[in-house]
Coordinates of C-alpha atoms in Angstrom, one line a residue:
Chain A
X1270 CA 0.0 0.0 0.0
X1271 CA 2.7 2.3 0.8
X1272 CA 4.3 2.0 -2.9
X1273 CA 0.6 3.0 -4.3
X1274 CA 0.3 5.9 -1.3
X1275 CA 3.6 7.4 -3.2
X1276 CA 3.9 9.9 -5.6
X1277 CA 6.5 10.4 -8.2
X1278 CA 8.0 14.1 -8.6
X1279 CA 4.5 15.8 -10.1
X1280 CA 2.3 13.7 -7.6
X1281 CA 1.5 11.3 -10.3
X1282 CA 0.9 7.4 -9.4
X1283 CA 3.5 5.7 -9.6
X1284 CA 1.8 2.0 -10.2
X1285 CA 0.1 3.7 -12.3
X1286 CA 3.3 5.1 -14.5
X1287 CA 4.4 1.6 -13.9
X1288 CA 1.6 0.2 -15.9
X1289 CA 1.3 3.3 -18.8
X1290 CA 5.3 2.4 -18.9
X1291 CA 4.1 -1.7 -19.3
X1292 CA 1.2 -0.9 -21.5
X1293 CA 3.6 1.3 -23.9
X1294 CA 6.5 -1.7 -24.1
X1295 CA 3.9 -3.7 -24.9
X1296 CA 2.4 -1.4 -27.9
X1297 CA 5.4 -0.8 -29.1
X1298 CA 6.2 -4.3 -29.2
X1299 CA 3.4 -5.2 -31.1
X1300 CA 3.4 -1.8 -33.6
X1301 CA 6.8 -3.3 -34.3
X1302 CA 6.1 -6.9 -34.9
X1303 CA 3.3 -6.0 -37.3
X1304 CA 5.3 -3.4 -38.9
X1305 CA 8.2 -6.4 -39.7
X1306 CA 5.2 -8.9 -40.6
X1307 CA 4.0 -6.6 -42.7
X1308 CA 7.3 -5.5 -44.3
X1309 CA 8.6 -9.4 -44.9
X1310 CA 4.8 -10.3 -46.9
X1311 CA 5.7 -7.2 -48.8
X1312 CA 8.6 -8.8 -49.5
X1313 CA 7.0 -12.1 -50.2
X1314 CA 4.5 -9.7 -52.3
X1315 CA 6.9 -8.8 -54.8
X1316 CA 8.4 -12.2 -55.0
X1317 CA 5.5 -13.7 -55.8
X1318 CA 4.4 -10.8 -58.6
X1319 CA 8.3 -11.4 -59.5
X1320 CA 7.7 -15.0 -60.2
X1321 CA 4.3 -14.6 -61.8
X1322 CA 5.5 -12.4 -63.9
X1323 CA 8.4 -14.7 -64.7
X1324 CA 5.8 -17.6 -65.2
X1325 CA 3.5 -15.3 -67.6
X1326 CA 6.5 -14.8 -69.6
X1327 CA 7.2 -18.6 -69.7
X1328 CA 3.7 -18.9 -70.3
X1329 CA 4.0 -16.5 -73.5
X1330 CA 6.8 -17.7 -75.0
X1331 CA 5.3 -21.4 -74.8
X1332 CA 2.1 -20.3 -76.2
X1333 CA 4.0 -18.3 -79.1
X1334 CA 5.5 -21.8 -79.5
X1335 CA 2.1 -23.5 -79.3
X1336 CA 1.1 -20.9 -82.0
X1337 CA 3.8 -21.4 -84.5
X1338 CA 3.2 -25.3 -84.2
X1339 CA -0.7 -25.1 -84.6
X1340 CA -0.3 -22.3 -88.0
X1341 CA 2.1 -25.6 -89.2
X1342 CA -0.4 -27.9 -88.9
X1343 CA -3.4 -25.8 -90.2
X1344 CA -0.3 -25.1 -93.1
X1345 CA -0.5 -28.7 -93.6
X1346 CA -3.9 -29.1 -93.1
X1347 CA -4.6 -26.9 -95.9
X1348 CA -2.0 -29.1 -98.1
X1349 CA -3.8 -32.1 -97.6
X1350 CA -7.2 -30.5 -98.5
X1351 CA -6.0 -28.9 -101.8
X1352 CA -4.7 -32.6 -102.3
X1353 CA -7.7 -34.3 -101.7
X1354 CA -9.9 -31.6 -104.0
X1355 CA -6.9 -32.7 -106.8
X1356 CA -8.2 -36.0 -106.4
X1357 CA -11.2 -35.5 -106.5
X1358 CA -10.9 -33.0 -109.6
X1359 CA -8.8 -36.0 -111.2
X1360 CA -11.7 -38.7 -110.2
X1361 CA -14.0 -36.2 -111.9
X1362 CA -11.8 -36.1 -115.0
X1363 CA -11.3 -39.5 -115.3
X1364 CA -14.7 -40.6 -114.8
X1365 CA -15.9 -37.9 -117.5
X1366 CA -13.0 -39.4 -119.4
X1367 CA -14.6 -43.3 -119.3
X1368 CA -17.9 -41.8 -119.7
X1369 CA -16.5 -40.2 -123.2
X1370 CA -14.3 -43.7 -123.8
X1371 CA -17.8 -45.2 -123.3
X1372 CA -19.9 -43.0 -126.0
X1373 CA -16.7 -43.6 -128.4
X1374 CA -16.9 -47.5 -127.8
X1375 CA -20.8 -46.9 -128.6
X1376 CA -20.5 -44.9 -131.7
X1377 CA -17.7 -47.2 -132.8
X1378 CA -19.9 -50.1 -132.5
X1379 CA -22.6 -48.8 -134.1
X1380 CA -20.0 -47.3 -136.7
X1381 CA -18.9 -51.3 -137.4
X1382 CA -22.7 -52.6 -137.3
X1383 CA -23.3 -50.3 -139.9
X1384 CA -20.2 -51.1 -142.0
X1385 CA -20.8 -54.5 -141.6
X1386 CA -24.5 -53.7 -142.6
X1387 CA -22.7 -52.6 -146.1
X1388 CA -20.1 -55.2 -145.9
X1389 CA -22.9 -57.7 -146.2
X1390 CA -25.0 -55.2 -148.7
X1391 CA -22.1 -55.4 -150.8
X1392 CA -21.3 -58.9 -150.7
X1393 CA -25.0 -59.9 -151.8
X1394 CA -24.6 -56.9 -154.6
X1395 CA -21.3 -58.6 -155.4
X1396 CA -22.8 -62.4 -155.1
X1397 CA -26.2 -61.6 -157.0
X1398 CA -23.8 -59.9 -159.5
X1399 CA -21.6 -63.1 -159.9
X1400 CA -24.4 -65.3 -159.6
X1401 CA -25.5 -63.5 -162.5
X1402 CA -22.8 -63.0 -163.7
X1403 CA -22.0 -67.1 -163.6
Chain B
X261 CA 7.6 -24.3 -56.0
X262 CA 11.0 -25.5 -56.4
X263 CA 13.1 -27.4 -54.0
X264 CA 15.6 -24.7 -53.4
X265 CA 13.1 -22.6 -52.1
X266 CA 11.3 -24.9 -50.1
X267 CA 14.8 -25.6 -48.8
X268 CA 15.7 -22.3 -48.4
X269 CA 12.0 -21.5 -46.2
X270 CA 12.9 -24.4 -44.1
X271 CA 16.5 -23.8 -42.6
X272 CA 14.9 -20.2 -42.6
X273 CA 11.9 -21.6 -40.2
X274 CA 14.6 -23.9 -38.6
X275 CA 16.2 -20.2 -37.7
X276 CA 13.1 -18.4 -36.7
X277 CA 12.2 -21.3 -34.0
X278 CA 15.4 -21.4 -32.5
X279 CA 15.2 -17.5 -32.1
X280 CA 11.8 -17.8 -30.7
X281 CA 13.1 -20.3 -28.1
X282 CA 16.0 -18.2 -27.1
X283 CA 16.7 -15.5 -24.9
X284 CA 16.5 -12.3 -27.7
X285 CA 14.5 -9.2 -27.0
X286 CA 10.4 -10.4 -26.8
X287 CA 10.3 -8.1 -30.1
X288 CA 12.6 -10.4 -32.1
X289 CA 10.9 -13.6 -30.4
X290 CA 7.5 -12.2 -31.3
X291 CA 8.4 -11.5 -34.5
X292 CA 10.1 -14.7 -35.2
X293 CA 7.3 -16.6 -34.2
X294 CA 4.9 -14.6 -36.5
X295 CA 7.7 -15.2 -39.4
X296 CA 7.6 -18.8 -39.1
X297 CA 3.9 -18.8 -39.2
X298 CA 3.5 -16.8 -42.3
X299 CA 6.4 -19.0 -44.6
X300 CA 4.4 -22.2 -43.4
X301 CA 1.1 -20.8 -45.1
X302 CA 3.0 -19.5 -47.8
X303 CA 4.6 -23.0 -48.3
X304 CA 1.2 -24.7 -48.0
X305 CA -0.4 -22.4 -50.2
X306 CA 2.5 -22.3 -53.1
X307 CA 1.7 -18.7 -53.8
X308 CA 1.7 -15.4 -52.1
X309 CA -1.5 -15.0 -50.3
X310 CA -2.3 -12.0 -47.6
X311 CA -3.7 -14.5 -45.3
X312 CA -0.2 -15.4 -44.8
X313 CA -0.1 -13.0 -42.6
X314 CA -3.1 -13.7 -40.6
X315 CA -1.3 -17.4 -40.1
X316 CA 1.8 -15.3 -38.2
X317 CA -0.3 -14.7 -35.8
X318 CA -2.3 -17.9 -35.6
X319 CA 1.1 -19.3 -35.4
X320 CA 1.9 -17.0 -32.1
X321 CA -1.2 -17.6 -30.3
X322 CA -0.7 -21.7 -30.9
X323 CA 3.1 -21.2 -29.5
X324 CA 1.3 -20.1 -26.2
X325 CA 0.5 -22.9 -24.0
X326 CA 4.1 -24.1 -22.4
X327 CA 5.7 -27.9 -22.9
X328 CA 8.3 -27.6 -20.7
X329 CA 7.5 -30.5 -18.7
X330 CA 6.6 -33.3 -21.7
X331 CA 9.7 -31.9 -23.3
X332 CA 12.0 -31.9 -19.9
X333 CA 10.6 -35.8 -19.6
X334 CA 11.3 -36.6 -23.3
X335 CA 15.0 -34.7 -22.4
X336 CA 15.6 -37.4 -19.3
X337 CA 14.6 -35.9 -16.8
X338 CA 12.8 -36.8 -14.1
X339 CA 8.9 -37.1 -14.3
X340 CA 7.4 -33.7 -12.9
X341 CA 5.3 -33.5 -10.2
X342 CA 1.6 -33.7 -10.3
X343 CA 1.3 -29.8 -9.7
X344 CA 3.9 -29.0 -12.7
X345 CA 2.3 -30.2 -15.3
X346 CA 1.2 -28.1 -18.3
X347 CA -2.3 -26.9 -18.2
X348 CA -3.6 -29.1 -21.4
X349 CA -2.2 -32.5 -19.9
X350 CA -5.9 -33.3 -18.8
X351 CA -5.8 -36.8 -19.3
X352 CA -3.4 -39.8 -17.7
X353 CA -2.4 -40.6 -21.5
X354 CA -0.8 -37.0 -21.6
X355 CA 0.8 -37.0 -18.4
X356 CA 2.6 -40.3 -18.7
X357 CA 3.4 -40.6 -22.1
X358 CA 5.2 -37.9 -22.8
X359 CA 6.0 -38.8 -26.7
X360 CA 2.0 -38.5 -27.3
X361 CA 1.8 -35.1 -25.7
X362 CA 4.2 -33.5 -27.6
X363 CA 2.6 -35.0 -30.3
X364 CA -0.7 -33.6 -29.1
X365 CA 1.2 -30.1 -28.4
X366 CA 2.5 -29.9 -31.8
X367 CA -0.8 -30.5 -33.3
X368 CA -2.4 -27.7 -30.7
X369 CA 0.2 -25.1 -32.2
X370 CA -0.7 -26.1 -35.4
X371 CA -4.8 -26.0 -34.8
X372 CA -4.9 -22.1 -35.0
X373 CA -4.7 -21.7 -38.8
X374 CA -7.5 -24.2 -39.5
X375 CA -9.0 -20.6 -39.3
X376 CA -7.7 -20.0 -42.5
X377 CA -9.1 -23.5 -44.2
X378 CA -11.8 -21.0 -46.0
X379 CA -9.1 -19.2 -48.1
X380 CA -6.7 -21.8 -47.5
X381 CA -7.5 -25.2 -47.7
X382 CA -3.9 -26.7 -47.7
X383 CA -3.3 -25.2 -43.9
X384 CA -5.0 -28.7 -42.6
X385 CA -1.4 -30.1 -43.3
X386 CA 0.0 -27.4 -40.6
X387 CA -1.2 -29.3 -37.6
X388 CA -0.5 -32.7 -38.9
X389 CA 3.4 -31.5 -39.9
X390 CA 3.6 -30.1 -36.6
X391 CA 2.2 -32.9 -34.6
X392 CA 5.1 -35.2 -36.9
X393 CA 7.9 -32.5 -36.3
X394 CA 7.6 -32.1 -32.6
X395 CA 8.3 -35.9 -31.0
X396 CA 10.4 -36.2 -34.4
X397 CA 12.7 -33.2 -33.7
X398 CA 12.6 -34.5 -30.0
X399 CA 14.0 -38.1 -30.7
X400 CA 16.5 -36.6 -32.9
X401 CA 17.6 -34.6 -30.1
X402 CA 17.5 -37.7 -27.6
X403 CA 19.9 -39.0 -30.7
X404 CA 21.9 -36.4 -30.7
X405 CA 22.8 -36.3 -27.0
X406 CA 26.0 -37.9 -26.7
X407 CA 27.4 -34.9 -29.0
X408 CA 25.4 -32.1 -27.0
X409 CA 26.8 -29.7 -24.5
X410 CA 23.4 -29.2 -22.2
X411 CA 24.8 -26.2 -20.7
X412 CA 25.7 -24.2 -23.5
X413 CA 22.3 -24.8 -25.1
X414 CA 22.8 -26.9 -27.5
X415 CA 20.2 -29.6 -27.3
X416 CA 18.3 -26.1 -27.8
X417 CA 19.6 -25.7 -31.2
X418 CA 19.2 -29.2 -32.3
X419 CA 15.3 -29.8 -31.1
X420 CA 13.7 -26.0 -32.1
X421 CA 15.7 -25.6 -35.7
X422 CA 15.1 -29.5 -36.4
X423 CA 11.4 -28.9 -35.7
X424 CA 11.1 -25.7 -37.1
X425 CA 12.9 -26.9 -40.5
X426 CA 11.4 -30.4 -40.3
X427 CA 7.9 -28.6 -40.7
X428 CA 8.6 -26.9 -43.1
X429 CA 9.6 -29.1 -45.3
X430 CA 6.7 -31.6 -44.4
X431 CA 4.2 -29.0 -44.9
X432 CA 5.5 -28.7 -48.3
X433 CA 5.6 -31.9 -49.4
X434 CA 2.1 -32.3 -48.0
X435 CA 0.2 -30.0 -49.5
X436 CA 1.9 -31.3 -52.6
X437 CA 3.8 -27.7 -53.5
X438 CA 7.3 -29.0 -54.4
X439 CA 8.2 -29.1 -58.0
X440 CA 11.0 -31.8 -58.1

C-alpha cells in the first residue's frame, strides 16, 4: 500500500506510470512486430508478382510456340485438303473421261454394225452380181 | 515451387524457432514466431497469399500454452510432479506418455490456422506437420545427445531448428507444393 500511497515528482501514481510504462513496451512491441510482418509479406508480395511475372512470360513464350506449331499444322492441313480436292478433280476427269471412252466405244460399235451392214450389202450386190454373172 | 526454395524457407523456419526459443528481446521472439507462421502458409499455399499474414499470428497464439514438462521428460529428466504439469495435460495418457503429448502439443500449435481452411484449404497439413515434427525433432535430439553440450544450449539448437525446419519441409511436401 505504501508503494501506491507514493507519488512520483509531479504527484502522479507511480503503479500507475508503472503500468502506462508496461502498456507502452507492450504497444510498441506489437506496432513493431506487425510493422516487420508486414514488411517481410511485402517482401514475399513482390516475389510472388516477380515469379508470376516470370511464369506469364514462360507462359508467352510457350504459347508463341504452341502458335507457330498449330499455324504448321493448319499449313499442312490446308496441303492435304488442296490434295484431296486434286483428287477429287482427277476422279471427276477420269470418270468424265470413261464416260467419253464409253460413248466412243458406242458410236464405234454402231459405226462397225453399220459397216458391216454394207459389208454384207455389198457382198449380196457382189454375189447376186456373180451369180449373175455365172 | 522449387526445391531450393522450399529448402531455403525451411532452414529459414529452422532459424526463426530457435530465435523464438531463445533469450533475444520479446520483439525479435515475437516477431520470429509470427515469421515462421506466415512461410508455413505461404509453403502450404504455393503462392503469395495476404492471409499469410493472418497465419503469423495464428502461429503465435498456438506457440502459447508451455511444454516444458513433456519436453523436460522426453529430455531425461525426471517425471514432474503432479502440480507441474502443463495446463492441457488433462488426461493420464498425456501426463505419462510424454511422446504422445508432444505430439498432441505440436498439433495444438498447429490447430490455429484451420481458421484459414476458407481461403486456404492446404493449412490442414500445418497441424498434422507439426504434430510429426515435434516428437520427431525431440527423438533426434535424444539421438543427438551424446554430442550435446546441455549447458551451452545446444540440445536447444538441435530440437527447435530441427522442428522448425522439419515442418517446413513436411508442410510442403504435403500440400503437394514441391516441383521436383
Amino acid at each position: 500500500m505504501a508503494a501506491v500511497k507514493s507519488t512520483s515528482y509531479h504527484g502522479e501514481d507511480r503503479r500507475l506510470v508503472s503500468i502506462e510504462r508496461e502498456v507502452g513496451n507492450a504497444v510498441r512491441k506489437w506496432v513493431l512486430v506487425v510493422i516487420g510482418a508486414i514488411a517481410v509479406n511485402a517482401g514475399a508480395f513482390i516475389w510472388g508478382a516477380a515469379t508470376l511475372h516470370t511464369t506469364v512470360n514462360v507462359h508467352t513464350v510457350a504459347l508463341t510456340s504452341h502458335e507457330s506449331q498449330i499455324r504448321q499444322i493448319q499449313a499442312t492441313q490446308r496441303t492435304d485438303v488442296d490434295a484431296r480436292r486434286d483428287f477429287e478433280l482427277r476422279d471427276q476427269r477420269i470418270a468424265g473421261l470413261e464416260r467419253s471412252l464409253d460413248r466412243l466405244d458406242q458410236s464405234l460399235n454402231t459405226l462397225a454394225g453399220l459397216l458391216n451392214g454394207v459389208a454384207v450389202d455389198v457382198a449380196v450386190i457382189t454375189g447376186k452380181k456373180k451369180d449373175q454373172g455365172g | 515451387m522449387s526445391i531450393t526454395l522450399v529448402v531455403v524457407a525451411a532452414v529459414a523456419c529452422g532459424i526463426f524457432d530457435r530465435v523464438r526459443g531463445s533469450d533475444a528481446g520479446s520483439t525479435i521472439r515475437a516477431l520470429c514466431t509470427v515469421l515462421a507462421g506466415n512461410v508455413l502458409v505461404l509453403l502450404a499455399a504455393g503462392e503469395y497469399t495476404p492471409f499469410a499474414l493472418v497465419g503469423g499470428f495464428l502461429w503465435w497464439l498456438g506457440e502459447k500454452p508451455g511444454w516444458g514438462t513433456p519436453m523436460g521428460m522426453y529430455a531425461g529428466y525426471d517425471p514432474a510432479p503432479t502440480n507441474s504439469y502443463e495446463k492441457w495435460q488433462v488426461t493420464d495418457a498425456l501426463k505419462k506418455n510424454y511422446r504422445l503429448a508432444v505430439a498432441v502439443r505440436g498439433l495444438m500449435w498447429g490447430a490455429p490456422m484451420l481458421v484459414l481452411y476458407h481461403w486456404v484449404p492446404q493449412v490442414v497439413v500445418i497441424p498434422l506437420a507439426m504434430a510429426v515434427a515435434f516428437p520427431a525433432a525431440c527423438e533426434f535430439g535424444q539421438l543427438q545427445r551424446k554430442h550435446i553440450d546441455f549447458k551451452k544450449g545446444d540440445y536447444h539448437w538441435v530440437t527447435e531448428f530441427t522442428r522448425g525446419a522439419m515442418c517446413a519441409g513436411l508442410v510442403a511436401l504435403l500440400s503437394q507444393q514441391v516441383v521436383w
